[in-house]
mmCIF file of C-alpha atoms in Angstrom:
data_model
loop_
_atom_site.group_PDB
_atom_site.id
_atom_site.type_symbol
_atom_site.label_atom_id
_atom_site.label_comp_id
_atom_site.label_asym_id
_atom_site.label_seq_id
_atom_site.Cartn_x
_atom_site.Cartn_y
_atom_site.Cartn_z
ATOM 1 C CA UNK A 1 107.682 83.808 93.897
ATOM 2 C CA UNK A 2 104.620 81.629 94.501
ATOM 3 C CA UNK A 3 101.380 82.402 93.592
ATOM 4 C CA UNK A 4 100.429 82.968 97.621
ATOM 5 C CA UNK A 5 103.784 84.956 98.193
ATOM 6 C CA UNK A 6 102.497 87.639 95.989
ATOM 7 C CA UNK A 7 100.774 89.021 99.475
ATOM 8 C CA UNK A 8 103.285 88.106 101.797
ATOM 9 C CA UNK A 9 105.448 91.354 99.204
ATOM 10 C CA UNK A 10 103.128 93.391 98.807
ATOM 11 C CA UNK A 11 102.485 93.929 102.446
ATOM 12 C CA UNK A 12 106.229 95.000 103.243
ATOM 13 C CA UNK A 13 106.075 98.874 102.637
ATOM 14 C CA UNK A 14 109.966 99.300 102.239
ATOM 15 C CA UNK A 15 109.438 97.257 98.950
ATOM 16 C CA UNK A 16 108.423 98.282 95.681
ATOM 17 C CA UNK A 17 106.262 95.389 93.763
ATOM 18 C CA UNK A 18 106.407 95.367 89.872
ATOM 19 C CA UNK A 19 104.136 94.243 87.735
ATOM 20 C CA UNK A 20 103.819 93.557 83.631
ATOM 21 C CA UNK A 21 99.983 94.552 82.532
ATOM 22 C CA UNK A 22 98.639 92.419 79.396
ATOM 23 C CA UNK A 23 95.505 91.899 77.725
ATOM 24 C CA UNK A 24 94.467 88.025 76.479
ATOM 25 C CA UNK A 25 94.448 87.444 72.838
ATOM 26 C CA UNK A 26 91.168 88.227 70.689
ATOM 27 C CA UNK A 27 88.839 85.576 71.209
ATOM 28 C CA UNK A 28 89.605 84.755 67.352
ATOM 29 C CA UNK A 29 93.052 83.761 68.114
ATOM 30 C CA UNK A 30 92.942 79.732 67.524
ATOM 31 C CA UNK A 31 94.267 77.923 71.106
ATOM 32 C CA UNK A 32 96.970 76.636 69.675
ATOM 33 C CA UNK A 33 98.526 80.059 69.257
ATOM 34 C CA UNK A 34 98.005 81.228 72.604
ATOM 35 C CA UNK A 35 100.456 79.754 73.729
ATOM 36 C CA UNK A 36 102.893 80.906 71.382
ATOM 37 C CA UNK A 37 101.565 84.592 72.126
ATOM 38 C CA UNK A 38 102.675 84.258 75.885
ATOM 39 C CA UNK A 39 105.835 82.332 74.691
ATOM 40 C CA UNK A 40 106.790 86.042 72.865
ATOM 41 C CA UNK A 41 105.703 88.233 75.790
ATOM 42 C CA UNK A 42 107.852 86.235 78.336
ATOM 43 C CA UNK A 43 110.437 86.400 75.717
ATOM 44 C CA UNK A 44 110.728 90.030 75.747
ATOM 45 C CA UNK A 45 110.031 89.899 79.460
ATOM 46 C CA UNK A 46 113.991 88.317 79.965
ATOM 47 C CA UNK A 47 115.528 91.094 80.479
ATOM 48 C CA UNK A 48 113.734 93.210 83.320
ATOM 49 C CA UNK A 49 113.592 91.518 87.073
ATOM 50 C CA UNK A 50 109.439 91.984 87.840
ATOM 51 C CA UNK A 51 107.442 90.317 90.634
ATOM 52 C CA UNK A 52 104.575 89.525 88.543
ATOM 53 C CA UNK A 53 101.679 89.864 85.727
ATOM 54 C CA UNK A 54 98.297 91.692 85.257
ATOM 55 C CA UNK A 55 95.953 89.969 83.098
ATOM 56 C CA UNK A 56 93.203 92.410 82.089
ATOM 57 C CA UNK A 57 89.992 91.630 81.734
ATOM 58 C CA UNK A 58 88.244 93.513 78.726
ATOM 59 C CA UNK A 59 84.843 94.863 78.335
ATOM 60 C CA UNK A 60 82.770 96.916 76.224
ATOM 61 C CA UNK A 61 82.926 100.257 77.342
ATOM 62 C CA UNK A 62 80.666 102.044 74.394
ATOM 63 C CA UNK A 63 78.288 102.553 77.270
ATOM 64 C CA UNK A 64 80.098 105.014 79.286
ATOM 65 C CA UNK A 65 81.050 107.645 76.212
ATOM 66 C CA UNK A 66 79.170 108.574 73.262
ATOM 67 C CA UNK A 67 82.852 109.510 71.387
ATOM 68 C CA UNK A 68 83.463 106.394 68.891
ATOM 69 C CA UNK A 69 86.200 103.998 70.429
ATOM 70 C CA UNK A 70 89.502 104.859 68.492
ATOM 71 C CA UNK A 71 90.316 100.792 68.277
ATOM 72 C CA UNK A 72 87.311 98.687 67.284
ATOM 73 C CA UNK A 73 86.276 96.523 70.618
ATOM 74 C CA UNK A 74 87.069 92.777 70.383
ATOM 75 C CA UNK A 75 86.290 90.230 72.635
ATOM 76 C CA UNK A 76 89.505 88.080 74.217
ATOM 77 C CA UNK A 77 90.251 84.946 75.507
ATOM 78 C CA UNK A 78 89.185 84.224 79.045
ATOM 79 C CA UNK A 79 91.438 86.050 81.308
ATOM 80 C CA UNK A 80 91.598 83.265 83.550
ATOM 81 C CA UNK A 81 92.982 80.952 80.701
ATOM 82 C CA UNK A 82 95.506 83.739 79.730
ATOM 83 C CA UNK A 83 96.225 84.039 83.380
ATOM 84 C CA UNK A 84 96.859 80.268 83.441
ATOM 85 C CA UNK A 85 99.213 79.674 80.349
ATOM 86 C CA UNK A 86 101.453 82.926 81.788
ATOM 87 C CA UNK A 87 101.679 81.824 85.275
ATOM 88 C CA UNK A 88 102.726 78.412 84.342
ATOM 89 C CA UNK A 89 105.153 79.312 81.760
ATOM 90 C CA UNK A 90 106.886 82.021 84.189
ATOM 91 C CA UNK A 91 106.218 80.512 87.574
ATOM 92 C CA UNK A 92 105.391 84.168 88.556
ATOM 93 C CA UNK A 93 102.153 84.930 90.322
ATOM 94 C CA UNK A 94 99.515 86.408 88.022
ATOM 95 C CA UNK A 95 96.796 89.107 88.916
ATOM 96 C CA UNK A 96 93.928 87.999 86.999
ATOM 97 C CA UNK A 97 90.921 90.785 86.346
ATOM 98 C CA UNK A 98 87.235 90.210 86.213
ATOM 99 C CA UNK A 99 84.793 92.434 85.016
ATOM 100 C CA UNK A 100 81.426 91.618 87.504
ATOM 101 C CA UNK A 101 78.460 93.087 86.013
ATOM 102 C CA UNK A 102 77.432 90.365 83.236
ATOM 103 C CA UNK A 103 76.458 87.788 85.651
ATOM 104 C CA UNK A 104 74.657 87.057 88.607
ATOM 105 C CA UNK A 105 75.522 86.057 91.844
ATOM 106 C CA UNK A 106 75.561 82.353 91.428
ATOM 107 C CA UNK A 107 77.067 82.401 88.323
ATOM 108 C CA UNK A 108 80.087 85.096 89.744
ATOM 109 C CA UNK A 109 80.373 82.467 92.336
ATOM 110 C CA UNK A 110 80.933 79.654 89.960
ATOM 111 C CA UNK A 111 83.032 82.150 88.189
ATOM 112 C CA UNK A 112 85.109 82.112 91.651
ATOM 113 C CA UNK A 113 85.092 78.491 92.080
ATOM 114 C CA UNK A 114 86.679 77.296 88.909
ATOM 115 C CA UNK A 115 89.029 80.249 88.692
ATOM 116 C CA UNK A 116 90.464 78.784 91.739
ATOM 117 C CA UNK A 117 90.547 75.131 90.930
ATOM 118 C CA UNK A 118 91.021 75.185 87.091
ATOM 119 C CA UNK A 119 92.957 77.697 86.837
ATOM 120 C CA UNK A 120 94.849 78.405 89.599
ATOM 121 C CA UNK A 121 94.326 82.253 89.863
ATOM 122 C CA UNK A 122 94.947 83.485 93.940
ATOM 123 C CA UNK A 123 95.244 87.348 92.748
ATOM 124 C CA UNK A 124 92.273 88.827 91.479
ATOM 125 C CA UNK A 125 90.771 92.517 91.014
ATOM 126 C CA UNK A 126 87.063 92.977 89.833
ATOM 127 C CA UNK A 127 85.549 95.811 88.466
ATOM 128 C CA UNK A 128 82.152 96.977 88.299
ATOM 129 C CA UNK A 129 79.975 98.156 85.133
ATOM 130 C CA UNK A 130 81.721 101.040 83.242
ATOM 131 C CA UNK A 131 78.394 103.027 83.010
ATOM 132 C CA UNK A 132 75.617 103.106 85.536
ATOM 133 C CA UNK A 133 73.287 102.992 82.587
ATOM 134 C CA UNK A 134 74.178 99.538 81.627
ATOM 135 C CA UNK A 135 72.553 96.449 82.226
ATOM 136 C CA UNK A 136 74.263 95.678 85.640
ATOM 137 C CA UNK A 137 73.316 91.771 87.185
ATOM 138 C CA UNK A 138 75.976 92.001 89.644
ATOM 139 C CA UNK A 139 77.133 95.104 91.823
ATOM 140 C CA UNK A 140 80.617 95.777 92.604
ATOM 141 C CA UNK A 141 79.850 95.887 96.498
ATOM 142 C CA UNK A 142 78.031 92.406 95.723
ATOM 143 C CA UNK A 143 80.741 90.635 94.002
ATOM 144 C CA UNK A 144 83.556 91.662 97.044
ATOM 145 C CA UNK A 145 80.466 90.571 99.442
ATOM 146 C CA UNK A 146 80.740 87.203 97.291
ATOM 147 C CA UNK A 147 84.341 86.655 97.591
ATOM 148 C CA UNK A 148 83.576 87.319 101.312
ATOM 149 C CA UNK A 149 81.223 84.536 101.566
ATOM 150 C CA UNK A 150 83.037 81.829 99.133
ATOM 151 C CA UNK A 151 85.567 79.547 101.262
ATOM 152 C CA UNK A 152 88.632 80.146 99.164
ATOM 153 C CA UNK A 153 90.799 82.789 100.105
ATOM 154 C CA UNK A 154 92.130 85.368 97.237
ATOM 155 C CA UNK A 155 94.548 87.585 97.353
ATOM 156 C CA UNK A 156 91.657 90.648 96.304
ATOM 157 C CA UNK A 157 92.534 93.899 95.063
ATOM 158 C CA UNK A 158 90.669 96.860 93.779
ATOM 159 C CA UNK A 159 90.815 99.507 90.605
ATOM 160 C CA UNK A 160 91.313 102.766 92.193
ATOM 161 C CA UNK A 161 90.636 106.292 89.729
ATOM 162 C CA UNK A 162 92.153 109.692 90.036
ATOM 163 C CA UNK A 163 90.086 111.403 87.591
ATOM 164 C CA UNK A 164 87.098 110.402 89.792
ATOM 165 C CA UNK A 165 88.667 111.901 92.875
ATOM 166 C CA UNK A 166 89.041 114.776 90.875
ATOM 167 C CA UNK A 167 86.076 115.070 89.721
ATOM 168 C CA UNK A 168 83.701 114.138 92.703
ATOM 169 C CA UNK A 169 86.739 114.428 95.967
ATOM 170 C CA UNK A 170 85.743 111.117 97.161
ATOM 171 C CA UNK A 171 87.908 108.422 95.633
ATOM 172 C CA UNK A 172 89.576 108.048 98.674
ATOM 173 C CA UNK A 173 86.719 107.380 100.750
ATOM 174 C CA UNK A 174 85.623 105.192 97.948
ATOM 175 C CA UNK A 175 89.148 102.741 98.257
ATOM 176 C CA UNK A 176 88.724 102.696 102.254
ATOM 177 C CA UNK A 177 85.010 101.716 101.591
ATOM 178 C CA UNK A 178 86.662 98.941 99.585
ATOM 179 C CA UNK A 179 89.594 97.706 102.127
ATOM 180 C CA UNK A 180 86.543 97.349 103.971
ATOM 181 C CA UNK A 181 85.101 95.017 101.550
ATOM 182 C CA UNK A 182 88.344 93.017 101.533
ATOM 183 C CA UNK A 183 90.302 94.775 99.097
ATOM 184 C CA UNK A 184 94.083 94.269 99.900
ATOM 185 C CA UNK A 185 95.621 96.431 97.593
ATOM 186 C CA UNK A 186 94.510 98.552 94.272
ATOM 187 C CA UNK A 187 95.592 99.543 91.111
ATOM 188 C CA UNK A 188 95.449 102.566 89.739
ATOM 189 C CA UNK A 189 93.971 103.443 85.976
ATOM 190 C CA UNK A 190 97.177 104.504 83.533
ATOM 191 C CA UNK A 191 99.058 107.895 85.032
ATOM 192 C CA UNK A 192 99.275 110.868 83.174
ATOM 193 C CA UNK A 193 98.472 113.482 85.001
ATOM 194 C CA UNK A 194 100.684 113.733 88.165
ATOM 195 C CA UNK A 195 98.713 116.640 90.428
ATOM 196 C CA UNK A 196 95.410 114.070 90.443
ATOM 197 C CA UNK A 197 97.020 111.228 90.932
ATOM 198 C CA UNK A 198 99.331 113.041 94.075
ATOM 199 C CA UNK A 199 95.896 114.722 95.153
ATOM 200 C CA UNK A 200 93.951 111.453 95.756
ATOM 201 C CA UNK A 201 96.758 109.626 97.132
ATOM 202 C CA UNK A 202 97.681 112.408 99.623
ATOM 203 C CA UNK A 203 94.008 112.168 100.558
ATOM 204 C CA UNK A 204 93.789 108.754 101.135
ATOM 205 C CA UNK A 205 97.011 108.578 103.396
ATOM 206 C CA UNK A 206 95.301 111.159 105.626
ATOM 207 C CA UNK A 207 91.814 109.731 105.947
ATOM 208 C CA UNK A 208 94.099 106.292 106.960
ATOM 209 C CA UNK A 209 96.165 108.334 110.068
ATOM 210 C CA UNK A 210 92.474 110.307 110.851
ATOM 211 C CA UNK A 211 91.025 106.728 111.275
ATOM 212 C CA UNK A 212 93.836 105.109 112.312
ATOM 213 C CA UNK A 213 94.235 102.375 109.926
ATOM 214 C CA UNK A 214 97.326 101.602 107.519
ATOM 215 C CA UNK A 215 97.015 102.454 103.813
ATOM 216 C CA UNK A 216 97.108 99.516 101.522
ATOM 217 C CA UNK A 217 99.538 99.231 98.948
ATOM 218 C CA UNK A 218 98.877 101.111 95.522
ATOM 219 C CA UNK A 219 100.537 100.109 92.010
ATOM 220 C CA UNK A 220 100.760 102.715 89.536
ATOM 221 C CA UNK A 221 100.383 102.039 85.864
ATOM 222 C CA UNK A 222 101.881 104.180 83.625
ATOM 223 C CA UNK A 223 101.752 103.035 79.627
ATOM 224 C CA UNK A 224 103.648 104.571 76.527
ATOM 225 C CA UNK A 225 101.908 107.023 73.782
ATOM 226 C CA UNK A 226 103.410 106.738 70.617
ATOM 227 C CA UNK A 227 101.361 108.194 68.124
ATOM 228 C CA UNK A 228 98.040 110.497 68.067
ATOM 229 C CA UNK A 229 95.954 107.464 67.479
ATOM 230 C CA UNK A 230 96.921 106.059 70.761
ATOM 231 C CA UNK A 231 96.707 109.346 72.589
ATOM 232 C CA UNK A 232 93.201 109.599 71.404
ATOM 233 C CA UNK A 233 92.176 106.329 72.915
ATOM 234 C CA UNK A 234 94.279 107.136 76.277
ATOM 235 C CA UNK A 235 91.899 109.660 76.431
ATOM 236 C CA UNK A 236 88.575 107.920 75.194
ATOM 237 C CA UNK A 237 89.743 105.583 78.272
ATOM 238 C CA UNK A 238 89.052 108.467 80.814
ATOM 239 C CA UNK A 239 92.514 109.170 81.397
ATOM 240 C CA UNK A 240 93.312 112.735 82.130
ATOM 241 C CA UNK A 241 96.078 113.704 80.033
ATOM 242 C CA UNK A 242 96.930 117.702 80.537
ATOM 243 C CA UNK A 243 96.675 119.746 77.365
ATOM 244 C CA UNK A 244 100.570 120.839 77.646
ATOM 245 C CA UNK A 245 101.235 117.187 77.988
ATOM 246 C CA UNK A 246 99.352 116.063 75.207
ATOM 247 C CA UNK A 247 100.905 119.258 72.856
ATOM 248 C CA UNK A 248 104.403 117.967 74.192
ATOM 249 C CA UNK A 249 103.633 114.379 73.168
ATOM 250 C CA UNK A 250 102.262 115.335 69.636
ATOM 251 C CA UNK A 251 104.953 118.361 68.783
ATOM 252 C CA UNK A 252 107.136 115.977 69.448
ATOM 253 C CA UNK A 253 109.966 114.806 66.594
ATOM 254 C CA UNK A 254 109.736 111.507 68.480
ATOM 255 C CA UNK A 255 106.454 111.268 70.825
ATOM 256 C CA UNK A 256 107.336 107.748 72.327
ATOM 257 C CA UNK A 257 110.500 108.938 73.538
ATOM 258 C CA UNK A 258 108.728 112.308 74.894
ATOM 259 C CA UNK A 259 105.719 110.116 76.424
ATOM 260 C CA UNK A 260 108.669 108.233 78.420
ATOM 261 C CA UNK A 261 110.309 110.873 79.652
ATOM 262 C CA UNK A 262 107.128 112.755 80.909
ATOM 263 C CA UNK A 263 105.876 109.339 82.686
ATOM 264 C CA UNK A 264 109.486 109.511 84.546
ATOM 265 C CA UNK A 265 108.701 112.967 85.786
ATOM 266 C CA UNK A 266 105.443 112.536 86.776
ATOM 267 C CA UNK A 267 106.461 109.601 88.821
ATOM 268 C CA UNK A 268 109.246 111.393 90.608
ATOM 269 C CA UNK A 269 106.815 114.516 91.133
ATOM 270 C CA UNK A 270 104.342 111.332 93.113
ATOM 271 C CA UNK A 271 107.332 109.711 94.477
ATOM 272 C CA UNK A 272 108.398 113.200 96.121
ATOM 273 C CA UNK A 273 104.693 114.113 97.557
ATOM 274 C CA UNK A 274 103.452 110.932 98.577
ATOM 275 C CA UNK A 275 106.356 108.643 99.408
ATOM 276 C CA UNK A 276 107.154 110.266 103.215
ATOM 277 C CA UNK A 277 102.982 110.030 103.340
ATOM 278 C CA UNK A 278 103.829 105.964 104.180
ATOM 279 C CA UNK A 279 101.740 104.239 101.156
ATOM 280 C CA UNK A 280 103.377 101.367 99.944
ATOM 281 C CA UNK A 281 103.638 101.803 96.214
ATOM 282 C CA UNK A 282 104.006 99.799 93.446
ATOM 283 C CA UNK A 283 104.570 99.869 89.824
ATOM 284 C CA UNK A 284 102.984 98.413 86.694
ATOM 285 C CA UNK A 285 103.793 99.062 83.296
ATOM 286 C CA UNK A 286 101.224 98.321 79.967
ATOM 287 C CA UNK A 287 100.930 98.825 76.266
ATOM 288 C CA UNK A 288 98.195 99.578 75.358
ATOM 289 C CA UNK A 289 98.213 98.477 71.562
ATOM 290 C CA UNK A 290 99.806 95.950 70.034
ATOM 291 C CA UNK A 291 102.464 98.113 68.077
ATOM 292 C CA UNK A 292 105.879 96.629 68.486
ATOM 293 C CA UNK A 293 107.881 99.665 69.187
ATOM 294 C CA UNK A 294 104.925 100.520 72.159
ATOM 295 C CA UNK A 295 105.537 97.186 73.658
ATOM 296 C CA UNK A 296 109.472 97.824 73.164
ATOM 297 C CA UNK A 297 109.216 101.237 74.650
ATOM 298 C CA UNK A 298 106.688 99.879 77.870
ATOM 299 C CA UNK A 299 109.937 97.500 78.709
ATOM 300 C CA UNK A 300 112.068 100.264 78.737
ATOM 301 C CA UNK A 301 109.684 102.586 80.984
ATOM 302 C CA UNK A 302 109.423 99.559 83.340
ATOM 303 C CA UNK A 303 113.391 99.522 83.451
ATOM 304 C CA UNK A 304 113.117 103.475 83.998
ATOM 305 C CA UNK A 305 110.111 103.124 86.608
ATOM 306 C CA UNK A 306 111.730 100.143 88.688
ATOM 307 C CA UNK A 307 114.790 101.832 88.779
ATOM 308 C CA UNK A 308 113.427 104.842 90.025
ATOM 309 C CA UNK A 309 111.449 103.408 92.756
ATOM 310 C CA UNK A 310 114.272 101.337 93.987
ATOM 311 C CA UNK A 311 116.679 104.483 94.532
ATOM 312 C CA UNK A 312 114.005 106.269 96.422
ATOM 313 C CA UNK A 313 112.892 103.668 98.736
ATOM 314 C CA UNK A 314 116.535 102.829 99.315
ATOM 315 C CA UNK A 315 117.256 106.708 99.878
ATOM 316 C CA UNK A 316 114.117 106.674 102.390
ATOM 317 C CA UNK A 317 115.748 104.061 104.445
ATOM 318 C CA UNK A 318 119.158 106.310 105.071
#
C-alpha cells in the first residue's frame, strides 16, 4: 500500500484498517542505531498482515497532572525521521504525529513543508497542548487552519478522547468541529473502558444522521498492562480504567494475559453497540513500555483484535 492509498482504505466502511502504534527512540539513541531499532520492530512485525504504522509524537505532559509521571519523560527522535526510516524499510504508509503548541505559525508551516519533502510523511495527526495552562504558540484550530492554507495535501487525522466526552458530553461535537477543519479520520486515546468509549461513539454517529453527514472512520487503540507499574501510568495518561478492571488486572496470577482478554471483550461489547451505527472502524495496537513480553503480548492482541474485526464486518455483510 502506498503512502496516498492509505485514504483511498480508510474511506471504504466494509473494511477494517490496522495499524502498529510506536514511539521514536530517545533522542540519546546515536543515528546509527535507529535504524537497527526499526530493523527489530519490523522484525517482530512478520508475522501479523497490518495496513500501516503510527509514529507518536511525544511531549511533556507534567503540565496537565500534578501526580509524578510513573516513567521519567525523555525526549525522542523526530517523529518525522522515525516515520521516514519505517516507511522506507516496510513500504507501508506511516501516520506520523505532531504535537502543535511549541511553535508558531510560520515555523508549524515549515514544520509542514519539510515533513512533506524530506521526509515523505502524507498521514499526519496533530495534537494540541496537553494543559490549557501551558505556554501554547500555536492553537489546535490554528495548526488544521494551517494545513488548510499550505498547498500540499495530507492525509489529516485527529486524536479523539472518551474520557472527555464523559466528562464534559461534547467530544462528539468536538470531532465534527474537527472534520470540519479537515480532519479525515481520528484516533482514539488507548481503550479501557468500553461504556465511554461506546457512549461517545454512539453519540457521534447520531449527531452525523441529525446533520446529515457521514461519520469518519475511527481507529481504536487498545495497549497491553502487564504489571502495576504500567497500570499506574495508563492511568497518569488519562485513561479511564474501571476499578473492577484494574482489581482484575492486578489479582491477576498473570495480568498480561488478563489485560488481553479484557481488551477482547471490551472490543466485542463496541463492536456489538456501535458497528450497525455505520462508523467505519479501525484498529491500532501499542505498547506502551519497552518491556519485551508487553511488546510480545501487543502482537498477539493485534492478532486477537484484527481477527475479531474481520469476522464481524464479514458477518455484517451476510
Amino acid at each position: 500500500m502506498s503512502l496516498t492509498s492509505l485514504r483511498n482504505k480508510s474511506s471504504d466502511p466494509k473494511q477494517g484498517v490496522y495499524f502498529i502504534g510506536t514511539t521514536p527512540p530517545k533522542q540519546d539513541t546515536a543515528i546509527e542505531l535507529v535504524s537497527g531499532i526499526a530493523d527489530k520492530l519490523l522484525d517482530r512485525l512478520d508475522s501479523i498482515a497490518y495496513d500501516g504504522l503510527i509514529v507518536y509524537d511525544i511531549q511533556d505532559e507534567t503540565s496537565r497532572i500534578e501526580k509524578p509521571r510513573p516513567f521519567p519523560f525523555k525526549y525522542t527522535h523526530d517523529s518525522r525521521l522515525y516515520s521516514k526510516i519505517l516507511h522506507d524499510k516496510s513500504a507501508k504508509p506511516v501516520i506520523t504525529y505532531k504535537s502543535v503548541s511549541q511553535r508558531d505559525g510560520a515555523d508549524f508551516s515549515r514544520w509542514l513543508s519539510d515533513a512533506w519533502h524530506q521526509f515523505s510523511v502524507r498521514d499526519i495527526v496533530l495534537v494540541g497542548s496537553p494543559s490549557a495552562d501551558g505556554d501554547i504558540k500555536l492553537s489546535l484550530a490554528d495548526a488544521y487552519q494551517a494545513v488548510k492554507d499550505h498547498n500540499l495535501d495530507f492525509h489529516l487525522g485527529g486524536v479523539t478522547i472518551a474520557e472527555r466526552h464523559t466528562n464534559k458530553g461534547d467530544e462528539h461535537l468536538r470531532m465534527l468541529a474537527k472534520n470540519e477543519q479537515g480532519c479525515e479520520f481520528f484516533i482514539s486515546q488507548a481503550v479501557y473502558n468500553a461504556q465511554a468509549t461506546i457512549d461517545m461513539l454512539t453519540r457521534y454517529a447520531l449527531e452525523c444522521k441529525k446533520q446529515g453527514k457521514k461519520p469518519r472512520r475511527v481507529v481504536l487503540t487498545f495497549s497491553p498492562c502487564g504489571s502495576a507499574k504500567t497500570l499506574a501510568f495508563i492511568e497518569w495518561l488519562g485513561i479511564s480504567v474501571p476499578e473492577a478492571t484494574s482489581l482484575r488486572i492486578l489479582e491477576s496470577d498473570n495480568p498480561l494475559k488478563e489485560s488481553l482478554l479484557i481488551s477482547r471483550n471490551n472490543f466485542e461489547q463496541i463492536l456489538q453497540a456501535c458497528l450497525p451505527l455505520d462508523i467505519p472502524l479501525g484498529l491500532n495496537i501499542e505498547s506502551l513500555t519497552n518491556r519485551k513480553e508487553e511488546i510480545d503480548a501487543a502482537i498477539l492482541l493485534f492478532k486477537l483484535l484484527k481477527a475479531t474485526l474481520d469476522l464481524k464486518l464479514a458477518e455484517s455483510q451476510l
